[in-house]
C-alpha cells in the first residue's frame, strides 16, 4: 500500500544491517569476529539442548545473529538532543544513566535501545551513547577552544533532520522515506580520516585526555565498535589469537557460571588509523586510535537486591586484586572473582526465591490442561510443573565494565579523578527527556508475564511472594 508507514522495528533492522556492512568495510577484523562468534554460537546451540530451548521460548533464538551494540561519543548538548529524536525514528529510547567520571573518563552516558519485548526480539540494537563533559577540563583556554570547535560542526545531514521531523509530524515514515533515512542517518556514524583541527591542536587535546581529542577533532561521532553477542565468551576469547586478534587481559563483569548473570564483555585494541590534520600549507599526516572490537555474553537481569550484591562482590574483588596494565595478576583476579561470587546462588530457582533476578513466567500445557483443579499455592504450581519461569535477559550496560572498556582502549596510563561527580539532571536537560529506569522496565515485564500466566491458568488473583 503506497504511503503506509513502516514499523520502527523495520527501520531499526535496516539501520543495523547498514551499520554492520559499513563497519565491516571500515574495520576488517570485525568481519573475522562475526565469523568466529557465529561459529562458536552454532557449536554451543548444537551441544546444549536446554539453552536452545530456553532461547527459543524467549523468542531470542532468531535475534542472536543480528544482535549488536555500538557506541558513540557526542560533543554537545544539541548533538545529544538530536540523537534522541533520530533514535526514536528507529524505536530506540534512552534507558539508564551511567556516570563514567568516577572512573576518570570525562563523559556521562545512556543506552538507547528498544523497550518492549516484541521489539527487542525483532532486533535489540543498542547504542552506548556518551556526552563529553567539557566542564571537567581544567584548562579554561583549552575548554573554550574545544567548545568553539564543537559549536562549528554539524554531525547530522540536513535530510536526516528533515526526515526525523517528518516522522515526528506524521507519526511514521514510508518505506521509501525509511530507506532514505537509514542512508542519511548512517552518515553521522561514518569514520572520517580528515580531522577538523591541526596536528598541534590535536596534540593539546590529546595531552589533556585522549577521549577529548577523539570527540573534538573530527567531523562526527564515528561508531567506535560494534559488538556481537556470543553464547560462550570464554571460548571466543580462547580462539581469538588464532585469528590474529589479541583480547584484553580479563573479561569484564561477573565470572563464568552455570546461570549467567548480567553482562560479560571483552574487547581488543583499537586500530591505529592514518589521519590528515588541517594545516596552513596543506594537510599534515598523523595517526589516531579510536576504533576497537568487542564481544559480549548476556545473562539474567538482576533486581535491585541482586544488583547490590553483584556490585558489592565485584568491588571486593577489585579492592583485593588490581590487574596491571599489561595483564599482570589477571589469573589471580579471575580466581578471586570465581571464589567471591559463590555468595550469589548459581541456580535459577534459588535466585528467583531470593528475589535476586527477574523472570518471565508462563503457564505450561500441563497447567492449561489441569485448569479448574490446580493448587492454590503458587510455589506448588511451580513445583508441580504447571507454571514455569525463564530468566529475563539483561539488555543494558554496566558502568564499571564500561569504564574498563573505555580505559583499555584509551590506554591504561590515563587514570584521572575528577572532582565533579554525577550530573544526571544536566544530562537529562541536554537530552530533552528523562532517562528510563531499567529496573522498572524489567519489573514490568516480569509482572506482565506472571499476570498473563495466571490468567491462562484461571488463577488471576494469585501472586508469587517474590514477585509482589
Ligand atoms: C563506550 C565504552 C563502553 C560497553 O560495552 O560497555 C562500552 C566507548 O568506548 O565509547 O562499549
Ligand atoms: Ni561496548
Short mmCIF file of C-alpha atoms and ligand atoms in Angstrom, two decimals:
data_model
loop_
_atom_site.label_atom_id
_atom_site.label_comp_id
_atom_site.label_asym_id
_atom_site.label_seq_id
_atom_site.Cartn_x
_atom_site.Cartn_y
_atom_site.Cartn_z
CA UNK A 1 0.00 0.00 0.00
CA UNK A 2 1.77 3.20 -1.09
CA UNK A 3 2.03 5.82 1.62
CA UNK A 4 1.68 3.37 4.53
CA UNK A 5 4.15 3.69 7.38
CA UNK A 6 6.75 1.04 8.07
CA UNK A 7 7.36 -0.04 11.66
CA UNK A 8 10.13 1.48 13.74
CA UNK A 9 11.34 -2.13 14.20
CA UNK A 10 11.89 -2.39 10.47
CA UNK A 11 13.78 0.90 10.32
CA UNK A 12 15.99 -0.24 13.20
CA UNK A 13 16.70 -3.55 11.44
CA UNK A 14 17.57 -1.81 8.18
CA UNK A 15 19.83 0.56 10.07
CA UNK A 16 21.64 -2.19 11.99
CA UNK A 17 22.25 -4.08 8.77
CA UNK A 18 23.59 -0.97 7.02
CA UNK A 19 25.78 -0.10 10.01
CA UNK A 20 27.14 -3.63 10.18
CA UNK A 21 28.04 -3.57 6.49
CA UNK A 22 29.71 -0.19 6.79
CA UNK A 23 31.72 -1.30 9.82
CA UNK A 24 32.79 -4.49 8.09
CA UNK A 25 34.40 -2.50 5.28
CA UNK A 26 35.89 0.07 7.66
CA UNK A 27 37.29 -2.46 10.20
CA UNK A 28 38.13 -5.80 8.54
CA UNK A 29 38.72 -7.53 11.91
CA UNK A 30 35.04 -7.01 12.66
CA UNK A 31 34.18 -9.43 9.85
CA UNK A 32 36.56 -12.03 11.32
CA UNK A 33 34.98 -11.57 14.74
CA UNK A 34 31.46 -12.05 13.39
CA UNK A 35 32.53 -15.30 11.75
CA UNK A 36 34.15 -16.55 14.95
CA UNK A 37 31.15 -15.68 17.10
CA UNK A 38 28.78 -17.32 14.61
CA UNK A 39 30.88 -20.49 14.66
CA UNK A 40 31.02 -20.70 18.47
CA UNK A 41 27.31 -19.88 18.87
CA UNK A 42 26.37 -22.65 16.45
CA UNK A 43 28.51 -25.14 18.39
CA UNK A 44 27.04 -24.08 21.74
CA UNK A 45 23.47 -24.37 20.47
CA UNK A 46 24.15 -27.78 18.93
CA UNK A 47 25.61 -29.05 22.21
CA UNK A 48 23.16 -27.52 24.68
CA UNK A 49 19.56 -28.51 24.06
CA UNK A 50 18.33 -26.83 27.22
CA UNK A 51 19.82 -23.47 26.25
CA UNK A 52 18.46 -23.64 22.69
CA UNK A 53 15.01 -24.45 24.04
CA UNK A 54 15.13 -21.62 26.53
CA UNK A 55 16.25 -19.11 23.88
CA UNK A 56 13.53 -20.34 21.56
CA UNK A 57 10.85 -19.96 24.26
CA UNK A 58 12.05 -16.43 24.98
CA UNK A 59 11.93 -15.52 21.29
CA UNK A 60 15.68 -14.84 21.41
CA UNK A 61 16.94 -17.53 19.10
CA UNK A 62 16.36 -15.53 15.93
CA UNK A 63 17.73 -12.30 17.30
CA UNK A 64 21.15 -13.70 18.28
CA UNK A 65 22.52 -13.46 14.74
CA UNK A 66 21.59 -9.81 14.31
CA UNK A 67 22.17 -8.72 17.90
CA UNK A 68 24.71 -5.87 18.10
CA UNK A 69 25.59 -2.96 20.29
CA UNK A 70 27.67 0.02 19.31
CA UNK A 71 29.00 3.17 20.94
CA UNK A 72 29.37 6.83 20.05
CA UNK A 73 30.71 9.84 21.94
CA UNK A 74 28.98 13.16 21.40
CA UNK A 75 30.36 16.64 21.96
CA UNK A 76 27.44 18.94 22.71
CA UNK A 77 24.02 19.07 24.33
CA UNK A 78 22.42 19.80 20.94
CA UNK A 79 24.01 16.69 19.45
CA UNK A 80 22.56 14.58 22.26
CA UNK A 81 19.14 16.21 21.92
CA UNK A 82 19.03 15.42 18.21
CA UNK A 83 20.33 11.85 18.55
CA UNK A 84 17.39 11.12 20.87
CA UNK A 85 14.98 12.20 18.13
CA UNK A 86 16.92 10.26 15.49
CA UNK A 87 16.96 7.06 17.54
CA UNK A 88 13.23 7.46 18.22
CA UNK A 89 12.64 7.01 14.47
CA UNK A 90 14.17 3.54 14.94
CA UNK A 91 12.13 2.78 18.06
CA UNK A 92 15.01 3.33 20.48
CA UNK A 93 14.73 5.19 23.78
CA UNK A 94 17.16 6.31 26.44
CA UNK A 95 17.48 3.81 29.29
CA UNK A 96 19.80 4.21 32.28
CA UNK A 97 22.30 6.87 33.33
CA UNK A 98 25.98 5.98 33.60
CA UNK A 99 28.47 8.30 35.25
CA UNK A 100 31.95 7.48 33.97
CA UNK A 101 33.71 10.47 35.55
CA UNK A 102 34.27 8.46 38.73
CA UNK A 103 36.44 6.16 36.64
CA UNK A 104 38.45 9.01 35.15
CA UNK A 105 36.57 9.25 31.86
CA UNK A 106 35.08 12.75 31.36
CA UNK A 107 31.70 11.62 30.00
CA UNK A 108 28.25 10.59 31.15
CA UNK A 109 26.22 8.16 29.14
CA UNK A 110 22.98 6.36 28.44
CA UNK A 111 21.87 3.37 26.41
CA UNK A 112 19.48 3.89 23.51
CA UNK A 113 17.53 0.69 22.88
CA UNK A 114 14.07 -0.71 22.20
CA UNK A 115 11.94 -1.21 25.31
CA UNK A 116 9.23 -3.78 24.78
CA UNK A 117 9.79 -7.50 24.46
CA UNK A 118 8.44 -7.83 20.93
CA UNK A 119 10.64 -5.01 19.66
CA UNK A 120 13.69 -6.40 21.50
CA UNK A 121 13.15 -9.75 19.88
CA UNK A 122 12.91 -8.30 16.38
CA UNK A 123 16.23 -6.54 16.83
CA UNK A 124 17.65 -5.39 20.17
CA UNK A 125 20.14 -2.87 18.70
CA UNK A 126 21.63 -0.74 21.47
CA UNK A 127 23.96 2.22 21.36
CA UNK A 128 26.07 3.23 24.35
CA UNK A 129 25.89 6.99 23.90
CA UNK A 130 28.24 9.28 25.78
CA UNK A 131 28.27 13.03 26.14
CA UNK A 132 31.61 14.76 26.70
CA UNK A 133 31.74 16.84 29.88
CA UNK A 134 33.81 19.83 28.85
CA UNK A 135 33.33 21.33 32.31
CA UNK A 136 35.73 18.69 33.58
CA UNK A 137 38.60 20.17 31.52
CA UNK A 138 40.57 22.32 33.94
CA UNK A 139 42.47 24.43 31.41
CA UNK A 140 40.00 27.25 30.71
CA UNK A 141 41.51 28.30 27.44
CA UNK A 142 41.51 24.78 26.07
CA UNK A 143 37.94 24.26 27.26
CA UNK A 144 36.81 27.38 25.38
CA UNK A 145 38.70 26.33 22.28
CA UNK A 146 37.18 22.82 22.34
CA UNK A 147 33.69 24.29 22.80
CA UNK A 148 34.21 26.63 19.84
CA UNK A 149 35.41 23.79 17.60
CA UNK A 150 32.41 21.63 18.56
CA UNK A 151 29.97 24.52 18.06
CA UNK A 152 31.03 24.77 14.41
CA UNK A 153 30.40 21.18 13.38
CA UNK A 154 27.16 19.70 12.06
CA UNK A 155 27.05 15.96 12.62
CA UNK A 156 23.63 15.32 11.07
CA UNK A 157 22.81 15.76 7.40
CA UNK A 158 20.01 18.27 6.73
CA UNK A 159 18.00 15.44 5.12
CA UNK A 160 18.34 13.20 8.21
CA UNK A 161 16.93 16.02 10.31
CA UNK A 162 14.13 16.72 7.81
CA UNK A 163 13.11 13.05 7.81
CA UNK A 164 13.23 12.93 11.62
CA UNK A 165 10.86 15.90 11.69
CA UNK A 166 8.68 14.21 9.12
CA UNK A 167 8.48 11.13 11.38
CA UNK A 168 7.57 13.31 14.37
CA UNK A 169 4.89 15.22 12.46
CA UNK A 170 3.30 12.39 10.52
CA UNK A 171 3.84 9.66 13.11
CA UNK A 172 5.94 7.45 10.84
CA UNK A 173 7.90 7.06 7.62
CA UNK A 174 7.01 5.32 4.39
CA UNK A 175 9.26 2.55 3.04
CA UNK A 176 10.95 4.97 0.63
CA UNK A 177 11.46 7.58 3.34
CA UNK A 178 12.76 4.90 5.70
CA UNK A 179 15.46 3.71 3.35
CA UNK A 180 16.49 7.28 2.67
CA UNK A 181 16.54 7.94 6.42
CA UNK A 182 18.79 4.93 7.02
CA UNK A 183 21.33 6.11 4.43
CA UNK A 184 21.28 9.67 5.77
CA UNK A 185 21.49 8.68 9.45
CA UNK A 186 24.40 6.38 8.69
CA UNK A 187 26.47 9.41 7.64
CA UNK A 188 26.63 10.56 11.26
CA UNK A 189 28.35 7.32 12.31
CA UNK A 190 30.85 7.15 9.47
CA UNK A 191 34.59 7.33 10.01
CA UNK A 192 36.38 10.45 8.70
CA UNK A 193 40.09 10.28 8.01
CA UNK A 194 40.33 14.08 7.90
CA UNK A 195 40.49 15.88 11.23
CA UNK A 196 38.88 19.29 11.62
CA UNK A 197 41.86 20.53 13.66
CA UNK A 198 45.61 20.99 13.20
CA UNK A 199 48.12 18.46 14.48
CA UNK A 200 49.12 20.98 17.14
CA UNK A 201 45.55 21.41 18.48
CA UNK A 202 45.02 17.66 18.38
CA UNK A 203 48.13 17.17 20.50
CA UNK A 204 46.98 19.65 23.13
CA UNK A 205 43.56 18.00 23.32
CA UNK A 206 45.15 14.57 23.39
CA UNK A 207 47.56 15.54 26.17
CA UNK A 208 44.60 16.61 28.31
CA UNK A 209 42.71 13.34 27.68
CA UNK A 210 42.75 11.04 24.66
CA UNK A 211 39.00 10.87 24.75
CA UNK A 212 38.69 14.64 24.39
CA UNK A 213 40.83 14.54 21.24
CA UNK A 214 38.64 11.75 19.88
CA UNK A 215 35.42 13.70 20.38
CA UNK A 216 36.57 17.19 19.43
CA UNK A 217 38.89 16.66 16.44
CA UNK A 218 36.54 15.07 13.95
CA UNK A 219 33.54 15.88 11.78
CA UNK A 220 31.32 13.40 13.53
CA UNK A 221 30.93 10.78 16.28
CA UNK A 222 32.26 7.77 14.37
CA UNK A 223 30.86 4.50 15.68
CA UNK A 224 33.80 3.16 17.69
CA UNK A 225 32.80 -0.52 17.93
CA UNK A 226 30.01 -2.89 17.01
CA UNK A 227 29.63 -5.84 19.33
CA UNK A 228 28.05 -9.22 18.59
CA UNK A 229 26.54 -11.37 21.37
CA UNK A 230 28.14 -14.73 21.98
CA UNK A 231 26.81 -17.67 23.94
CA UNK A 232 30.31 -18.58 25.19
CA UNK A 233 32.61 -15.63 25.66
CA UNK A 234 35.44 -17.70 27.15
CA UNK A 235 35.55 -19.92 24.09
CA UNK A 236 35.53 -16.98 21.66
CA UNK A 237 38.29 -15.33 23.69
CA UNK A 238 40.31 -18.56 23.54
CA UNK A 239 40.02 -18.77 19.77
CA UNK A 240 40.81 -15.11 19.10
CA UNK A 241 44.63 -15.34 18.89
CA UNK A 242 44.44 -17.96 16.12
CA UNK A 243 42.52 -15.37 14.10
CA UNK A 244 45.04 -12.64 14.77
CA UNK A 245 43.00 -10.92 17.47
CA UNK A 246 44.51 -10.06 20.89
CA UNK A 247 41.86 -9.51 23.57
CA UNK A 248 42.38 -7.54 26.78
CA UNK A 249 43.66 -9.47 29.79
CA UNK A 250 40.42 -10.08 31.69
CA UNK A 251 36.75 -10.39 30.86
CA UNK A 252 34.78 -7.56 32.49
CA UNK A 253 31.78 -8.29 34.68
CA UNK A 254 30.73 -11.42 36.57
CA UNK A 255 32.64 -14.72 36.43
CA UNK A 256 31.69 -17.71 34.29
CA UNK A 257 28.72 -19.50 35.90
CA UNK A 258 26.10 -22.14 35.09
CA UNK A 259 23.41 -19.48 35.35
CA UNK A 260 24.73 -16.37 33.63
CA UNK A 261 24.01 -13.01 35.18
CA UNK A 262 24.10 -9.51 33.68
CA UNK A 263 26.81 -8.98 31.12
CA UNK A 264 30.33 -10.25 30.44
CA UNK A 265 32.46 -8.37 27.93
CA UNK A 266 35.91 -8.30 26.46
CA UNK A 267 37.45 -6.00 23.88
CA UNK A 268 40.52 -5.87 21.70
CA UNK A 269 42.70 -2.94 20.86
CA UNK A 270 41.84 -0.10 18.56
CA UNK A 271 43.32 0.22 15.14
CA UNK A 272 45.90 2.90 14.57
CA UNK A 273 44.46 4.86 11.68
CA UNK A 274 46.05 7.42 9.39
CA UNK A 275 44.69 10.94 9.84
CA UNK A 276 45.08 14.11 7.82
CA UNK A 277 45.25 17.14 10.10
CA UNK A 278 44.50 20.61 8.82
CA UNK A 279 47.43 22.94 8.25
CA UNK A 280 48.23 26.30 6.68
CA UNK A 281 50.36 24.90 3.93
CA UNK A 282 48.14 21.84 3.37
CA UNK A 283 47.25 18.77 5.39
CA UNK A 284 49.75 17.03 7.65
CA UNK A 285 49.71 13.30 8.25
CA UNK A 286 49.31 11.63 11.67
CA UNK A 287 47.52 8.77 13.35
CA UNK A 288 44.62 8.27 15.79
CA UNK A 289 43.27 5.29 17.68
CA UNK A 290 39.53 5.26 18.15
CA UNK A 291 38.02 2.04 16.98
CA UNK A 292 38.08 -1.35 18.62
CA UNK A 293 36.35 -4.70 18.71
CA UNK A 294 34.32 -6.24 21.50
CA UNK A 295 32.22 -9.30 22.30
CA UNK A 296 29.57 -9.75 24.96
CA UNK A 297 27.66 -12.53 26.67
CA UNK A 298 24.35 -11.74 28.32
CA UNK A 299 22.68 -13.28 31.36
CA UNK A 300 19.71 -12.68 33.62
CA UNK A 301 18.74 -9.15 34.69
CA UNK A 302 19.21 -8.68 38.43
CA UNK A 303 16.76 -6.95 40.79
CA UNK A 304 17.94 -4.05 42.96
CA UNK A 305 18.77 -6.60 45.65
CA UNK A 306 20.72 -8.84 43.26
CA UNK A 307 22.48 -5.86 41.74
CA UNK A 308 23.56 -4.56 45.14
CA UNK A 309 25.09 -7.97 45.87
CA UNK A 310 26.81 -8.01 42.46
CA UNK A 311 28.24 -4.51 42.98
CA UNK A 312 29.46 -5.41 46.45
CA UNK A 313 31.12 -8.66 45.36
CA UNK A 314 32.77 -7.05 42.35
CA UNK A 315 34.07 -4.14 44.43
CA UNK A 316 35.51 -6.53 46.99
CA UNK A 317 37.45 -8.42 44.30
CA UNK A 318 38.68 -5.23 42.66
CA UNK A 319 39.76 -3.90 46.03
CA UNK A 320 41.77 -7.05 46.59
CA UNK A 321 43.41 -7.71 43.21
CA UNK A 322 44.32 -4.96 40.76
CA UNK A 323 45.06 -6.20 37.29
CA UNK A 324 48.12 -4.38 35.93
CA UNK A 325 48.29 -2.55 32.59
CA UNK A 326 49.96 -5.47 30.86
CA UNK A 327 47.64 -8.05 32.36
CA UNK A 328 49.74 -8.89 35.43
CA UNK A 329 47.68 -10.70 38.10
CA UNK A 330 44.90 -11.50 35.61
CA UNK A 331 44.92 -15.12 36.81
CA UNK A 332 44.58 -14.10 40.47
CA UNK A 333 41.72 -11.79 39.57
CA UNK A 334 39.79 -14.49 37.73
CA UNK A 335 40.28 -16.97 40.59
CA UNK A 336 39.24 -14.42 43.22
CA UNK A 337 36.18 -13.41 41.18
CA UNK A 338 35.00 -17.02 40.93
CA UNK A 339 35.58 -17.58 44.64
CA UNK A 340 33.73 -14.49 45.92
CA UNK A 341 30.80 -14.89 43.55
CA UNK A 342 29.95 -18.17 45.24
CA UNK A 343 27.95 -15.89 47.54
CA UNK A 344 25.49 -15.32 44.67
CA UNK A 345 23.46 -18.52 44.18
CA UNK A 346 24.10 -20.26 40.85
CA UNK A 347 20.62 -21.67 40.30
CA UNK A 348 17.67 -20.00 38.56
CA UNK A 349 15.25 -21.18 41.18
CA UNK A 350 17.32 -20.01 44.10
CA UNK A 351 17.87 -16.61 42.52
CA UNK A 352 14.12 -16.37 41.97
CA UNK A 353 13.21 -17.43 45.51
CA UNK A 354 15.63 -14.94 46.97
CA UNK A 355 14.36 -12.13 44.73
CA UNK A 356 17.78 -11.61 43.16
CA UNK A 357 16.82 -11.74 39.48
CA UNK A 358 13.89 -11.14 37.10
CA UNK A 359 12.00 -13.97 35.43
CA UNK A 360 9.38 -14.41 32.76
CA UNK A 361 6.55 -16.72 33.83
CA UNK A 362 4.41 -18.88 31.61
CA UNK A 363 1.70 -21.49 32.01
CA UNK A 364 2.71 -24.97 30.83
CA UNK A 365 0.48 -27.22 28.67
CA UNK A 366 0.04 -29.40 31.81
CA UNK A 367 -1.16 -26.32 33.69
CA UNK A 368 -3.65 -25.43 30.98
CA UNK A 369 -4.92 -29.00 30.92
CA UNK A 370 -5.42 -29.02 34.70
CA UNK A 371 -7.31 -25.71 34.77
CA UNK A 372 -10.01 -25.80 37.46
CA UNK A 373 -8.22 -28.29 39.68
CA UNK A 374 -4.94 -26.50 40.27
CA UNK A 375 -3.31 -25.98 43.66
CA UNK A 376 -3.76 -22.55 45.13
CA UNK A 377 -0.19 -22.13 46.34
CA UNK A 378 1.91 -20.50 43.58
CA UNK A 379 5.07 -22.29 44.68
CA UNK A 380 3.13 -25.54 44.36
CA UNK A 381 2.17 -24.55 40.80
CA UNK A 382 5.86 -24.29 40.00
CA UNK A 383 6.82 -27.44 41.90
CA UNK A 384 4.17 -29.46 40.05
CA UNK A 385 5.13 -28.11 36.65
CA UNK A 386 2.00 -26.03 35.94
CA UNK A 387 3.86 -22.74 35.98
CA UNK A 388 7.38 -22.24 34.66
CA UNK A 389 9.87 -19.42 34.55
CA UNK A 390 12.82 -18.38 32.40
CA UNK A 391 15.41 -15.68 33.02
CA UNK A 392 14.76 -12.19 31.64
CA UNK A 393 17.88 -11.22 29.72
CA UNK A 394 19.80 -8.12 30.80
CA UNK A 395 19.50 -5.58 27.97
CA UNK A 396 21.68 -2.81 29.40
CA UNK A 397 25.29 -1.97 30.26
CA UNK A 398 27.43 -1.96 33.41
CA UNK A 399 29.29 1.22 34.37
CA UNK A 400 32.33 -0.48 35.94
CA UNK A 401 32.71 -2.74 32.89
CA UNK A 402 32.21 0.20 30.53
CA UNK A 403 34.93 2.13 32.35
CA UNK A 404 37.25 -0.87 31.88
CA UNK A 405 36.41 -0.99 28.17
CA UNK A 406 36.99 2.76 27.78
CA UNK A 407 40.26 2.57 29.66
CA UNK A 408 41.71 -0.39 27.84
CA UNK A 409 41.03 1.26 24.53
CA UNK A 410 42.32 4.65 25.57
CA UNK A 411 45.49 3.33 27.24
CA UNK A 412 45.65 2.50 30.91
CA UNK A 413 48.03 5.31 31.80
CA UNK A 414 45.24 7.84 31.86
CA UNK A 415 43.62 7.28 35.24
CA UNK A 416 42.34 10.60 36.49
CA UNK A 417 39.94 11.53 39.19
CA UNK A 418 37.51 14.29 38.52
CA UNK A 419 36.23 16.39 41.37
CA UNK A 420 32.74 16.85 39.92
CA UNK A 421 30.56 13.81 40.09
CA UNK A 422 27.41 12.51 38.55
CA UNK A 423 25.15 15.12 36.96
CA UNK A 424 22.08 13.31 35.78
CA UNK A 425 19.95 16.44 35.76
CA UNK A 426 22.30 18.17 33.30
CA UNK A 427 22.34 15.05 31.13
CA UNK A 428 18.55 14.87 31.02
CA UNK A 429 18.28 18.55 30.26
CA UNK A 430 20.62 18.13 27.28
CA UNK A 431 18.75 15.01 26.20
CA UNK A 432 15.41 16.78 26.42
CA UNK A 433 13.84 13.82 28.22
CA UNK A 434 14.16 11.68 31.32
CA UNK A 435 16.22 8.52 31.05
CA UNK A 436 14.13 5.48 31.86
CA UNK A 437 14.84 3.27 34.84
CA UNK A 438 15.92 -0.16 33.63
CA UNK A 439 14.86 -1.91 36.84
CA UNK A 440 11.31 -0.63 36.40
CA UNK A 441 11.25 -1.94 32.84
CA UNK A 442 12.35 -5.43 33.92
CA UNK A 443 9.90 -5.45 36.82
CA UNK A 444 7.05 -4.52 34.48
CA UNK A 445 7.92 -7.31 32.07
CA UNK A 446 8.08 -9.85 34.90
CA UNK A 447 4.76 -8.70 36.35
CA UNK A 448 3.05 -8.73 32.96
CA UNK A 449 4.23 -12.28 32.24
CA UNK A 450 3.03 -13.52 35.60
CA UNK A 451 -0.35 -11.89 35.23
CA UNK A 452 -0.80 -13.44 31.81
CA UNK A 453 0.29 -16.89 33.03
CA UNK A 454 -2.11 -16.72 35.99
CA UNK A 455 -4.95 -15.64 33.76
CA UNK A 456 -4.24 -18.57 31.46
CA UNK A 457 -4.46 -20.88 34.47
CA UNK A 458 -7.66 -19.21 35.68
CA UNK A 459 -5.89 -18.05 38.84
CA UNK A 460 -5.53 -14.36 38.14
CA UNK A 461 -5.85 -13.27 41.78
CA UNK A 462 -2.75 -15.13 42.94
CA UNK A 463 0.65 -13.52 43.19
CA UNK A 464 4.02 -15.03 43.93
CA UNK A 465 5.62 -13.75 47.11
CA UNK A 466 8.99 -12.99 45.49
CA UNK A 467 7.34 -11.01 42.74
CA UNK A 468 4.88 -8.89 44.69
C1 LIG B 1 31.98 3.03 25.14
C2 LIG B 1 32.59 2.04 26.08
C3 LIG B 1 31.56 1.21 26.81
C4 LIG B 1 30.40 -1.08 26.73
O1 LIG B 1 30.04 -2.04 26.04
O2 LIG B 1 30.28 -1.06 27.96
C5 LIG B 1 31.04 0.06 26.04
C6 LIG B 1 33.00 3.83 24.39
O3 LIG B 1 34.19 3.48 24.39
O4 LIG B 1 32.59 4.83 23.78
O5 LIG B 1 31.09 -0.01 24.86
NI1 LIG B 2 30.67 -1.88 24.07
#
